[in-house]
CSV table of C-alpha atoms and ligand atoms in Angstrom, one decimal:
chain,number,residue,atom,x,y,z
A,1,VAL,CA,106.5,8.8,-44.2
A,2,SER,CA,103.3,6.0,-42.9
A,3,ILE,CA,103.2,4.3,-46.3
A,4,SER,CA,100.0,1.6,-46.1
A,5,VAL,CA,99.2,-1.1,-49.0
A,6,ALA,CA,95.8,-1.8,-49.8
A,7,ARG,CA,93.8,-4.9,-50.3
A,8,GLU,CA,92.4,-5.5,-54.5
A,9,THR,CA,89.3,-5.4,-54.5
A,10,ALA,CA,87.9,-6.5,-58.4
A,11,ALA,CA,86.7,-9.3,-59.2
A,12,GLY,CA,89.7,-12.0,-61.0
A,13,GLU,CA,92.7,-9.3,-59.7
A,14,LYS,CA,95.4,-11.4,-57.8
A,15,ARG,CA,97.8,-9.0,-57.7
A,16,VAL,CA,99.4,-7.2,-54.7
A,17,ALA,CA,101.4,-3.6,-54.3
A,18,MET,CA,104.0,-4.9,-52.3
A,19,VAL,CA,106.3,-8.1,-51.7
A,20,PRO,CA,107.9,-9.2,-49.1
A,21,LYS,CA,112.0,-8.3,-51.1
A,22,VAL,CA,110.3,-4.7,-52.0
A,23,ALA,CA,108.7,-3.9,-48.5
A,24,LYS,CA,112.3,-4.6,-47.3
A,25,LYS,CA,114.3,-1.4,-49.1
A,26,LEU,CA,110.9,0.3,-48.2
A,27,THR,CA,111.4,-0.3,-44.7
A,28,LYS,CA,115.7,1.2,-44.8
A,29,LEU,CA,114.2,4.6,-46.0
A,30,ASP,CA,112.3,4.5,-42.3
A,31,VAL,CA,108.8,4.0,-43.4
A,32,ASP,CA,106.4,2.7,-41.6
A,33,LEU,CA,104.8,-0.2,-43.8
A,34,LEU,CA,101.3,-1.1,-42.8
A,35,ILE,CA,99.7,-3.8,-45.2
A,36,ALA,CA,96.0,-5.1,-45.5
A,37,LYS,CA,95.1,-8.6,-44.5
A,38,GLY,CA,96.2,-11.1,-46.4
A,39,ALA,CA,96.1,-8.3,-49.4
A,40,GLY,CA,99.3,-10.4,-50.6
A,41,ASP,CA,97.2,-14.7,-50.6
A,42,ALA,CA,96.4,-14.3,-53.3
A,43,SER,CA,99.2,-13.7,-54.9
A,44,ARG,CA,100.9,-16.6,-52.9
A,45,ILE,CA,102.6,-14.0,-50.1
A,46,PRO,CA,101.5,-14.9,-47.4
A,47,ASP,CA,101.4,-12.3,-44.3
A,48,ASP,CA,104.6,-14.0,-42.8
A,49,ALA,CA,106.8,-14.0,-45.4
A,50,PHE,CA,107.5,-10.3,-44.6
A,51,GLU,CA,109.6,-9.2,-41.9
A,52,ASP,CA,108.9,-8.6,-38.6
A,53,ASP,CA,109.1,-4.7,-39.2
A,54,VAL,CA,106.1,-4.5,-41.9
A,55,ASN,CA,102.3,-4.3,-39.9
A,56,PHE,CA,98.8,-5.5,-41.0
A,57,SER,CA,95.7,-4.1,-39.7
A,58,ASP,CA,91.9,-5.0,-41.5
A,59,ASP,CA,90.9,-1.6,-40.4
A,60,SER,CA,90.4,-0.1,-43.3
A,61,SER,CA,90.0,2.9,-42.1
A,62,GLU,CA,93.7,2.6,-40.3
A,63,LEU,CA,94.7,1.4,-44.1
A,64,PHE,CA,93.3,4.4,-45.9
A,65,GLY,CA,94.8,7.2,-43.2
A,66,ARG,CA,98.4,7.0,-44.1
A,67,ASP,CA,100.6,9.6,-46.0
A,68,ILE,CA,101.3,7.1,-48.8
A,69,VAL,CA,98.8,4.9,-49.8
A,70,LEU,CA,100.2,1.8,-52.4
A,71,ALA,CA,97.5,-0.1,-55.0
A,72,VAL,CA,97.8,-2.3,-58.3
A,73,ASN,CA,94.0,-0.6,-58.9
A,74,ALA,CA,92.5,2.6,-57.8
A,75,PRO,CA,90.4,2.0,-54.5
A,76,SER,CA,86.9,2.3,-54.2
A,77,THR,CA,85.2,5.7,-53.7
A,78,ASP,CA,84.4,4.3,-49.6
A,79,ASP,CA,87.8,4.3,-49.8
A,80,ILE,CA,88.7,6.8,-50.8
A,81,ALA,CA,86.6,8.9,-48.9
A,82,LYS,CA,88.6,7.8,-45.7
A,83,MET,CA,92.0,9.2,-47.1
A,84,LYS,CA,94.1,12.1,-45.1
A,85,GLN,CA,93.5,15.4,-47.2
A,86,GLY,CA,96.4,15.8,-49.1
A,87,SER,CA,97.9,12.6,-48.5
A,88,VAL,CA,99.0,9.8,-51.9
A,89,LEU,CA,97.9,7.5,-53.8
A,90,VAL,CA,99.6,5.6,-56.1
A,91,SER,CA,98.1,2.7,-58.2
A,92,PHE,CA,96.8,2.3,-61.5
A,93,VAL,CA,94.0,4.7,-61.9
A,94,GLN,CA,92.3,4.0,-65.9
A,95,GLY,CA,90.8,8.0,-65.0
A,96,HIS,CA,88.5,8.3,-68.6
A,97,ASN,CA,86.9,5.3,-67.4
A,98,ASN,CA,86.5,6.0,-63.7
A,99,PRO,CA,85.0,9.4,-63.5
A,100,ASP,CA,83.6,8.3,-59.7
A,101,VAL,CA,86.5,7.7,-58.6
A,102,VAL,CA,87.9,10.9,-60.0
A,103,GLU,CA,85.5,13.0,-58.1
A,104,ALA,CA,86.3,11.0,-55.1
A,105,LEU,CA,90.4,12.0,-55.0
A,106,LYS,CA,89.8,15.3,-56.4
A,107,LYS,CA,86.5,16.1,-52.8
A,108,GLN,CA,89.2,14.7,-50.6
A,109,GLN,CA,92.1,16.3,-52.1
A,110,VAL,CA,93.8,13.3,-52.6
A,111,THR,CA,97.3,13.7,-54.4
A,112,CYS,CA,97.3,10.8,-57.3
A,113,PHE,CA,99.9,9.0,-59.2
A,114,ALA,CA,98.4,7.1,-62.1
A,115,MET,CA,100.9,4.6,-62.6
A,116,GLU,CA,100.4,4.6,-66.7
A,117,LEU,CA,100.4,8.0,-66.8
A,118,ILE,CA,104.0,7.4,-66.2
A,119,PRO,CA,106.1,8.8,-69.5
A,120,ARG,CA,108.3,6.1,-71.3
A,121,ILE,CA,111.1,7.8,-70.7
A,122,THR,CA,114.8,6.1,-70.9
A,123,ARG,CA,115.2,7.5,-66.5
A,124,ALA,CA,111.3,6.4,-65.5
A,125,GLN,CA,111.7,2.8,-67.3
A,126,SER,CA,112.5,1.2,-64.1
A,127,MET,CA,108.9,2.9,-62.8
A,128,ASP,CA,107.7,1.5,-65.8
A,129,ALA,CA,104.1,-0.3,-64.7
A,130,LEU,CA,102.7,-0.5,-68.3
A,131,SER,CA,105.7,-2.7,-69.7
A,132,SER,CA,106.5,-4.6,-66.4
A,133,GLN,CA,102.7,-6.0,-66.6
A,134,ALA,CA,102.6,-6.2,-70.6
A,135,ALA,CA,105.1,-8.1,-70.5
A,136,ALA,CA,104.3,-10.6,-68.1
A,137,ALA,CA,100.9,-10.8,-70.0
A,138,GLY,CA,102.3,-11.1,-73.5
A,139,TYR,CA,105.1,-13.9,-72.3
A,140,LYS,CA,101.1,-15.6,-71.1
A,141,ALA,CA,99.7,-15.3,-74.2
A,142,ALA,CA,102.1,-17.3,-75.6
A,143,LEU,CA,101.8,-20.2,-73.3
A,144,MET,CA,98.2,-19.8,-73.6
A,145,ALA,CA,98.3,-20.0,-77.6
A,146,ALA,CA,100.7,-23.2,-77.1
A,147,ASN,CA,97.9,-25.1,-74.8
A,148,ALA,CA,94.8,-24.3,-76.3
A,149,LEU,CA,95.8,-26.0,-79.6
A,150,GLU,CA,95.7,-29.6,-80.3
A,151,ARG,CA,99.3,-29.1,-82.1
A,152,PHE,CA,103.1,-28.9,-81.2
A,153,LEU,CA,104.6,-25.9,-81.4
A,154,PRO,CA,108.0,-27.0,-81.9
A,155,MET,CA,109.1,-29.1,-85.2
A,156,LEU,CA,109.2,-32.5,-84.2
A,157,THR,CA,111.3,-35.0,-85.7
A,158,THR,CA,110.6,-38.7,-84.3
A,159,ALA,CA,110.1,-42.5,-85.1
A,160,ALA,CA,107.0,-41.9,-85.8
A,161,GLY,CA,107.3,-39.0,-88.6
A,162,THR,CA,108.2,-35.5,-88.6
A,163,ILE,CA,105.9,-33.0,-87.2
A,164,ARG,CA,105.9,-29.3,-88.8
A,165,PRO,CA,106.6,-26.0,-86.5
A,166,ALA,CA,102.8,-24.4,-85.7
A,167,LYS,CA,102.9,-21.0,-87.0
A,168,VAL,CA,102.3,-18.1,-84.5
A,169,LEU,CA,101.3,-14.8,-85.3
A,170,VAL,CA,101.5,-12.2,-83.3
A,171,ILE,CA,99.8,-8.7,-84.3
A,172,GLY,CA,100.7,-5.9,-82.2
A,173,ALA,CA,104.1,-5.9,-81.8
A,174,GLY,CA,105.4,-3.4,-78.8
A,175,VAL,CA,106.2,-4.6,-75.2
A,176,ALA,CA,103.4,-7.1,-75.5
A,177,GLY,CA,103.7,-9.2,-79.0
A,178,LEU,CA,107.5,-8.8,-78.3
A,179,GLN,CA,107.4,-10.9,-75.0
A,180,ALA,CA,104.9,-12.9,-77.1
A,181,ILE,CA,107.3,-13.4,-80.2
A,182,ALA,CA,110.1,-14.4,-78.2
A,183,THR,CA,107.8,-16.7,-76.0
A,184,ALA,CA,106.4,-18.8,-78.9
A,185,GLY,CA,109.5,-18.2,-80.6
A,186,ARG,CA,111.3,-20.6,-77.6
A,187,LEU,CA,108.6,-22.7,-78.2
A,188,GLY,CA,109.4,-23.7,-81.5
A,189,ALA,CA,107.5,-22.3,-83.6
A,190,LYS,CA,107.3,-20.1,-86.6
A,191,VAL,CA,106.6,-16.7,-85.3
A,192,TYR,CA,105.6,-13.8,-88.0
A,193,GLY,CA,105.5,-10.0,-86.6
A,194,TYR,CA,103.3,-7.1,-87.4
A,195,ASP,CA,103.2,-4.1,-86.4
A,196,VAL,CA,101.7,-0.7,-87.6
A,197,ARG,CA,105.3,1.2,-86.3
A,198,THR,CA,107.2,-0.6,-89.4
A,199,ASP,CA,110.4,1.0,-86.6
A,200,THR,CA,109.3,-2.6,-84.4
A,201,LYS,CA,111.0,-5.0,-88.0
A,202,GLU,CA,114.2,-4.6,-86.1
A,203,GLN,CA,113.0,-5.9,-82.8
A,204,VAL,CA,110.8,-8.3,-84.5
A,205,GLU,CA,113.5,-9.9,-87.0
A,206,SER,CA,116.0,-9.4,-83.7
A,207,LEU,CA,113.9,-12.4,-81.4
A,208,GLY,CA,113.4,-14.3,-84.6
A,209,ALA,CA,110.7,-13.9,-86.6
A,210,GLU,CA,109.7,-12.5,-90.0
A,211,PHE,CA,108.1,-9.2,-90.0
A,212,LEU,CA,105.3,-8.7,-92.2
A,213,VAL,CA,104.7,-5.2,-94.5
A,214,ALA,CA,101.2,-4.1,-95.0
A,215,GLU,CA,102.3,-1.7,-98.1
A,216,GLY,CA,101.2,2.3,-97.1
A,217,VAL,CA,100.4,1.6,-93.5
A,218,LYS,CA,103.1,3.5,-91.8
A,219,ALA,CA,101.3,5.1,-88.3
A,220,GLU,CA,103.7,5.8,-86.2
A,221,GLY,CA,101.9,8.4,-84.0
A,222,ASP,CA,102.7,10.5,-80.7
A,223,GLY,CA,105.6,9.5,-77.5
A,224,GLY,CA,106.7,5.9,-79.7
A,225,TYR,CA,102.8,5.2,-79.9
A,226,ALA,CA,101.2,4.4,-82.6
A,227,ARG,CA,98.0,6.7,-84.0
A,228,GLU,CA,94.4,5.2,-85.1
A,229,LEU,CA,94.5,3.8,-88.9
A,230,THR,CA,92.4,5.7,-91.9
A,231,ALA,CA,89.8,3.4,-92.8
A,232,GLU,CA,91.8,2.6,-95.9
A,233,GLU,CA,95.1,2.1,-94.4
A,234,LYS,CA,92.6,-0.4,-92.0
A,235,GLN,CA,91.5,-2.0,-95.2
A,236,LYS,CA,94.9,-2.6,-96.5
A,237,GLN,CA,95.9,-3.8,-93.4
A,238,GLN,CA,93.3,-6.6,-92.8
A,239,ASP,CA,94.4,-7.2,-96.6
A,240,MET,CA,97.5,-8.5,-95.8
A,241,LEU,CA,96.6,-9.7,-92.4
A,242,ALA,CA,93.3,-12.0,-93.6
A,243,LYS,CA,96.3,-13.9,-95.8
A,244,SER,CA,98.5,-15.0,-92.9
A,245,MET,CA,96.0,-15.5,-90.4
A,246,ALA,CA,94.8,-17.8,-92.9
A,247,ASP,CA,98.1,-19.7,-92.7
A,248,ALA,CA,97.9,-18.9,-89.0
A,249,ASP,CA,98.0,-21.8,-86.1
A,250,ALA,CA,97.8,-19.7,-82.9
A,251,VAL,CA,97.5,-15.5,-83.5
A,252,ILE,CA,98.1,-13.3,-80.6
A,253,THR,CA,96.7,-9.5,-80.5
A,254,THR,CA,98.1,-7.1,-78.8
A,255,ALA,CA,97.3,-3.5,-80.9
A,256,ALA,CA,96.9,-0.9,-78.5
A,257,VAL,CA,96.4,2.9,-78.9
A,258,PRO,CA,96.7,4.5,-75.9
A,259,GLY,CA,93.1,6.5,-74.3
A,260,LYS,CA,91.5,4.5,-77.3
A,261,PRO,CA,89.2,1.4,-77.1
A,262,ALA,CA,91.6,-1.4,-78.8
A,263,PRO,CA,91.8,-1.2,-82.7
A,264,LYS,CA,89.7,-3.4,-84.3
A,265,ILE,CA,91.4,-5.7,-86.8
A,266,VAL,CA,90.5,-8.6,-86.7
A,267,SER,CA,86.8,-9.1,-88.4
A,268,LYS,CA,84.6,-12.1,-88.2
A,269,ALA,CA,85.5,-12.6,-92.0
A,270,MET,CA,89.3,-12.8,-91.2
A,271,VAL,CA,88.3,-15.6,-88.7
A,272,GLU,CA,86.1,-17.7,-90.6
A,273,GLY,CA,89.7,-17.9,-92.9
A,274,MET,CA,90.9,-19.7,-90.2
A,275,LYS,CA,92.5,-23.2,-90.3
A,276,PRO,CA,90.5,-25.4,-88.4
A,277,GLY,CA,91.7,-26.3,-84.7
A,278,ALA,CA,93.2,-22.8,-84.7
A,279,VAL,CA,93.1,-20.1,-81.3
A,280,LEU,CA,92.8,-16.4,-81.3
A,281,ILE,CA,93.9,-14.7,-77.6
A,282,ASP,CA,93.5,-11.3,-78.2
A,283,LEU,CA,95.0,-9.6,-75.1
A,284,GLY,CA,93.1,-6.5,-76.2
A,285,ALA,CA,89.5,-7.4,-74.5
A,286,SER,CA,90.0,-5.3,-72.0
A,287,GLY,CA,89.7,-2.5,-73.8
A,288,GLY,CA,87.0,-4.0,-76.1
A,289,GLY,CA,88.7,-6.3,-78.5
A,290,ASN,CA,91.4,-6.4,-81.4
A,291,CYS,CA,88.9,-8.9,-82.8
A,292,GLU,CA,85.3,-8.5,-83.2
A,293,LEU,CA,83.8,-11.4,-82.2
A,294,THR,CA,86.0,-11.2,-78.8
A,295,LYS,CA,83.9,-11.6,-75.7
A,296,PRO,CA,86.3,-10.6,-72.5
A,297,ASP,CA,87.1,-13.7,-70.3
A,298,GLU,CA,85.0,-15.8,-71.9
A,299,THR,CA,86.2,-18.4,-74.5
A,300,VAL,CA,84.6,-18.1,-78.2
A,301,SER,CA,83.7,-20.7,-80.7
A,302,HIS,CA,83.5,-19.8,-83.9
A,303,GLY,CA,83.2,-22.7,-86.2
A,304,ALA,CA,86.4,-24.7,-85.3
A,305,VAL,CA,88.6,-21.6,-84.3
A,306,THR,CA,88.2,-20.6,-80.8
A,307,ILE,CA,88.3,-17.2,-79.2
A,308,HIS,CA,90.5,-16.2,-75.8
A,309,GLY,CA,90.0,-12.9,-74.4
A,310,PRO,CA,91.4,-13.0,-70.8
A,311,SER,CA,91.2,-9.5,-69.6
A,312,ASN,CA,94.0,-8.9,-66.6
A,313,VAL,CA,96.5,-11.2,-68.0
A,314,PRO,CA,99.1,-10.1,-65.7
A,315,ALA,CA,96.8,-11.5,-62.7
A,316,LEU,CA,97.5,-15.1,-63.8
A,317,LEU,CA,101.4,-14.8,-63.5
A,318,ALA,CA,100.3,-12.9,-60.1
A,319,GLU,CA,102.9,-13.8,-57.7
A,320,HIS,CA,105.9,-12.0,-60.2
A,321,ALA,CA,103.5,-9.6,-62.0
A,322,SER,CA,103.5,-8.3,-58.1
A,323,GLU,CA,107.2,-8.0,-58.1
A,324,MET,CA,108.3,-6.5,-60.8
A,325,TYR,CA,104.9,-3.7,-60.0
A,326,ALA,CA,106.1,-3.0,-56.2
A,327,GLN,CA,109.5,-2.5,-57.7
A,328,ASN,CA,107.5,-0.2,-59.9
A,329,LEU,CA,106.0,1.5,-57.3
A,330,LEU,CA,109.3,1.6,-54.9
A,331,ASN,CA,111.4,3.5,-57.0
A,332,PHE,CA,109.1,5.9,-58.1
A,333,ILE,CA,107.5,7.4,-54.0
A,334,GLN,CA,111.5,7.8,-54.3
A,335,LEU,CA,110.6,10.4,-56.6
A,336,PHE,CA,109.0,12.2,-53.4
A,337,VAL,CA,110.3,9.9,-50.0
A,338,VAL,CA,112.9,11.9,-49.6
A,339,GLU,CA,115.8,12.7,-47.2
A,340,GLU,CA,115.5,15.4,-44.9
A,341,ASP,CA,118.4,18.0,-44.8
A,342,GLY,CA,120.8,18.7,-43.0
A,343,GLN,CA,121.8,15.1,-42.0
A,344,ASP,CA,125.4,12.6,-41.2
A,345,GLU,CA,125.8,11.0,-43.8
A,346,ALA,CA,128.3,8.8,-41.6
A,347,LYS,CA,125.0,7.8,-40.3
A,348,PRO,CA,122.6,6.4,-42.8
A,349,ASP,CA,120.6,4.1,-40.3
A,350,GLU,CA,119.3,7.1,-38.6
A,351,LYS,CA,118.6,8.9,-41.7
A,352,THR,CA,115.3,10.4,-41.8
A,353,TYR,CA,112.6,11.0,-45.1
A,354,LYS,CA,110.1,13.5,-45.9
A,355,ILE,CA,107.6,14.2,-48.9
A,356,ASP,CA,108.6,16.3,-51.1
A,357,PHE,CA,107.9,17.1,-54.8
A,358,ASN,CA,109.5,18.6,-57.7
A,359,TRP,CA,106.5,19.6,-59.9
A,360,ASP,CA,110.0,19.9,-62.1
A,361,ASP,CA,110.0,16.5,-62.7
A,362,GLU,CA,109.0,15.5,-65.7
A,363,ILE,CA,108.1,12.0,-64.6
A,364,LEU,CA,106.1,13.0,-61.3
A,365,ALA,CA,104.0,16.4,-63.4
A,366,LYS,CA,103.2,13.5,-65.9
A,367,SER,CA,101.9,10.9,-64.0
A,368,VAL,CA,100.5,13.4,-61.0
A,369,LEU,CA,96.4,12.6,-61.9
A,370,THR,CA,94.6,15.1,-59.1
A,371,ARG,CA,96.3,17.7,-56.5
A,372,ASP,CA,94.6,20.1,-54.5
A,373,GLY,CA,91.4,19.0,-55.2
A,374,GLU,CA,91.8,19.6,-59.0
A,375,LEU,CA,92.4,17.0,-61.9
A,376,VAL,CA,94.5,18.1,-63.6
A,377,ASN,CA,96.1,16.0,-66.0
A,378,GLU,CA,94.9,17.6,-69.4
A,379,SER,CA,94.0,14.0,-71.7
A,380,VAL,CA,91.9,12.7,-69.0
A,381,LYS,CA,90.2,16.1,-68.5
A,382,LYS,CA,89.1,16.2,-72.0
A,383,ALA,CA,88.5,12.5,-71.9
A,384,LEU,CA,85.9,13.4,-69.6
A,385,GLU,CA,84.5,16.0,-70.5
B,401,NAD,P1,100.7,-0.3,-76.8
B,401,NAD,O1,99.9,-1.1,-75.4
B,401,NAD,O2,100.4,1.2,-76.8
B,401,NAD,O3,100.3,-0.7,-78.4
B,401,NAD,C1,100.7,-2.3,-78.7
B,401,NAD,C2,101.3,-2.3,-80.4
B,401,NAD,O4,100.4,-2.3,-80.8
B,401,NAD,C3,102.0,-1.3,-80.0
B,401,NAD,O5,103.7,-1.3,-80.7
B,401,NAD,C4,101.5,-0.2,-80.9
B,401,NAD,O6,102.1,0.2,-82.2
B,401,NAD,C5,100.7,-1.5,-82.0
B,401,NAD,N1,99.4,-1.1,-83.1
B,401,NAD,C6,98.5,0.3,-82.3
B,401,NAD,N2,97.8,-0.1,-83.7
B,401,NAD,C7,97.6,-1.4,-84.1
B,401,NAD,C8,97.4,-1.5,-84.9
B,401,NAD,N3,96.2,-0.9,-85.9
B,401,NAD,N4,97.7,-2.6,-85.8
B,401,NAD,C9,99.0,-3.6,-85.5
B,401,NAD,N5,99.7,-2.9,-84.6
B,401,NAD,C10,98.9,-1.8,-84.0
B,401,NAD,O7,102.6,0.0,-76.9
B,401,NAD,P2,103.4,-0.5,-75.5
B,401,NAD,O8,103.8,-2.0,-76.0
B,401,NAD,O9,103.6,0.1,-74.1
B,401,NAD,O10,105.1,0.8,-76.6
B,401,NAD,C11,104.2,1.3,-77.1
B,401,NAD,C12,105.4,2.4,-77.4
B,401,NAD,O11,106.5,2.7,-76.5
B,401,NAD,C13,106.9,1.7,-77.7
B,401,NAD,O12,107.1,3.1,-78.8
B,401,NAD,C14,108.1,1.6,-76.9
B,401,NAD,O13,109.5,0.3,-77.2
B,401,NAD,C15,107.5,2.3,-76.5
B,401,NAD,N6,108.3,2.0,-74.9
B,401,NAD,C16,109.2,2.8,-74.6
B,401,NAD,C17,109.6,2.6,-73.2
B,401,NAD,C18,110.7,4.2,-72.9
B,401,NAD,O14,111.6,4.4,-73.6
B,401,NAD,N7,111.0,3.5,-71.2
B,401,NAD,C19,109.3,1.5,-72.3
B,401,NAD,C20,108.0,0.8,-73.3
B,401,NAD,C21,107.7,1.1,-73.8
């Protein structure tokens, strides 16, 4: 099986879809691995960190002409046009926002698996790149808050007096939010967590944080995700959060609803109620922001409050985010890069592999976006209609 790893071209993208540790495991599966020259440079993984059986190329026709192409973000439509009919692409795609990419994949009859569509079931945990990248984002968001504040996070008892711990409020307690809570807590802040899914209460509390409740707002949706709030629920939530925000030094927002723009939770008035010097880190920035004042990839000063809207936080932790992502990819492709039949179990080094899709496997069936020239994911299809 021939596999290539694309160079990432999106602005600010420093991650790469392959690291030496994972490449080593991949080549054991009899894979012929070709990586775009210098693809790992931005995440500090030079080409010579890979073993000798990995090859490098600058020729995009060669790179995109492989059986399987791996990437972090979907390649350009020009590069997709260089893919072989029936070959496989595995990357984040965000098809609902990228109709041109979906068209190119259909035209080229590429079997494309979108990493964001992998179901959040137990068996798929090791392939769940949404989670691995969200964990990186949550961790970094807490550090960004600590760095932006002109205060300590922990309580300090010194000869120069006692410093009270900073208060950090994390809105949205999914994977990213929980990691932000854990990180701010480790730095000694007094942490508060909030989510519309009330079953996150236990998880927030197990990290030593206080769970905030907006009476009458309970918005569990399908598949463990949240649903959108009604106008009345939104008002109740804002009334409660405005009070906590007025008392917080840092607010980190991570709220998301699948397939929808980021819910607008923090209004201008709520920012105006915050303390001078307070900071807001909006991880919802790439989805339009959880705060109505957020501007993606900008730091906005509103009165004495600053609002940070980083749109690709995992890329700021490129080395480890790439490592986790590459391992997610390896675990995933092993669902369809499988041993040929009738091989000698006593000679594992001589085994040969083939690409074979079991469409009865829920993970493959739910994550496939295009195949045989068709867009096959129903929710993306609906979004593009
Ligand atoms: P996400 O990125 O979709 O959303 C982040 C958080 O924002 C969620 O907790 C959501 O409830 C919350 N939210 C949405 N609207 C909100 C609002 N108006 N106000 C406040 N909070 C709001 O979520 P995620 O981190 O991807 O996790 C989603 C679910 O998937 C969770 O239940 C998580 O435990 C589950 N999960 C399961 C697995 C697994 O079993 N394999 C793996 C990862 C995540």
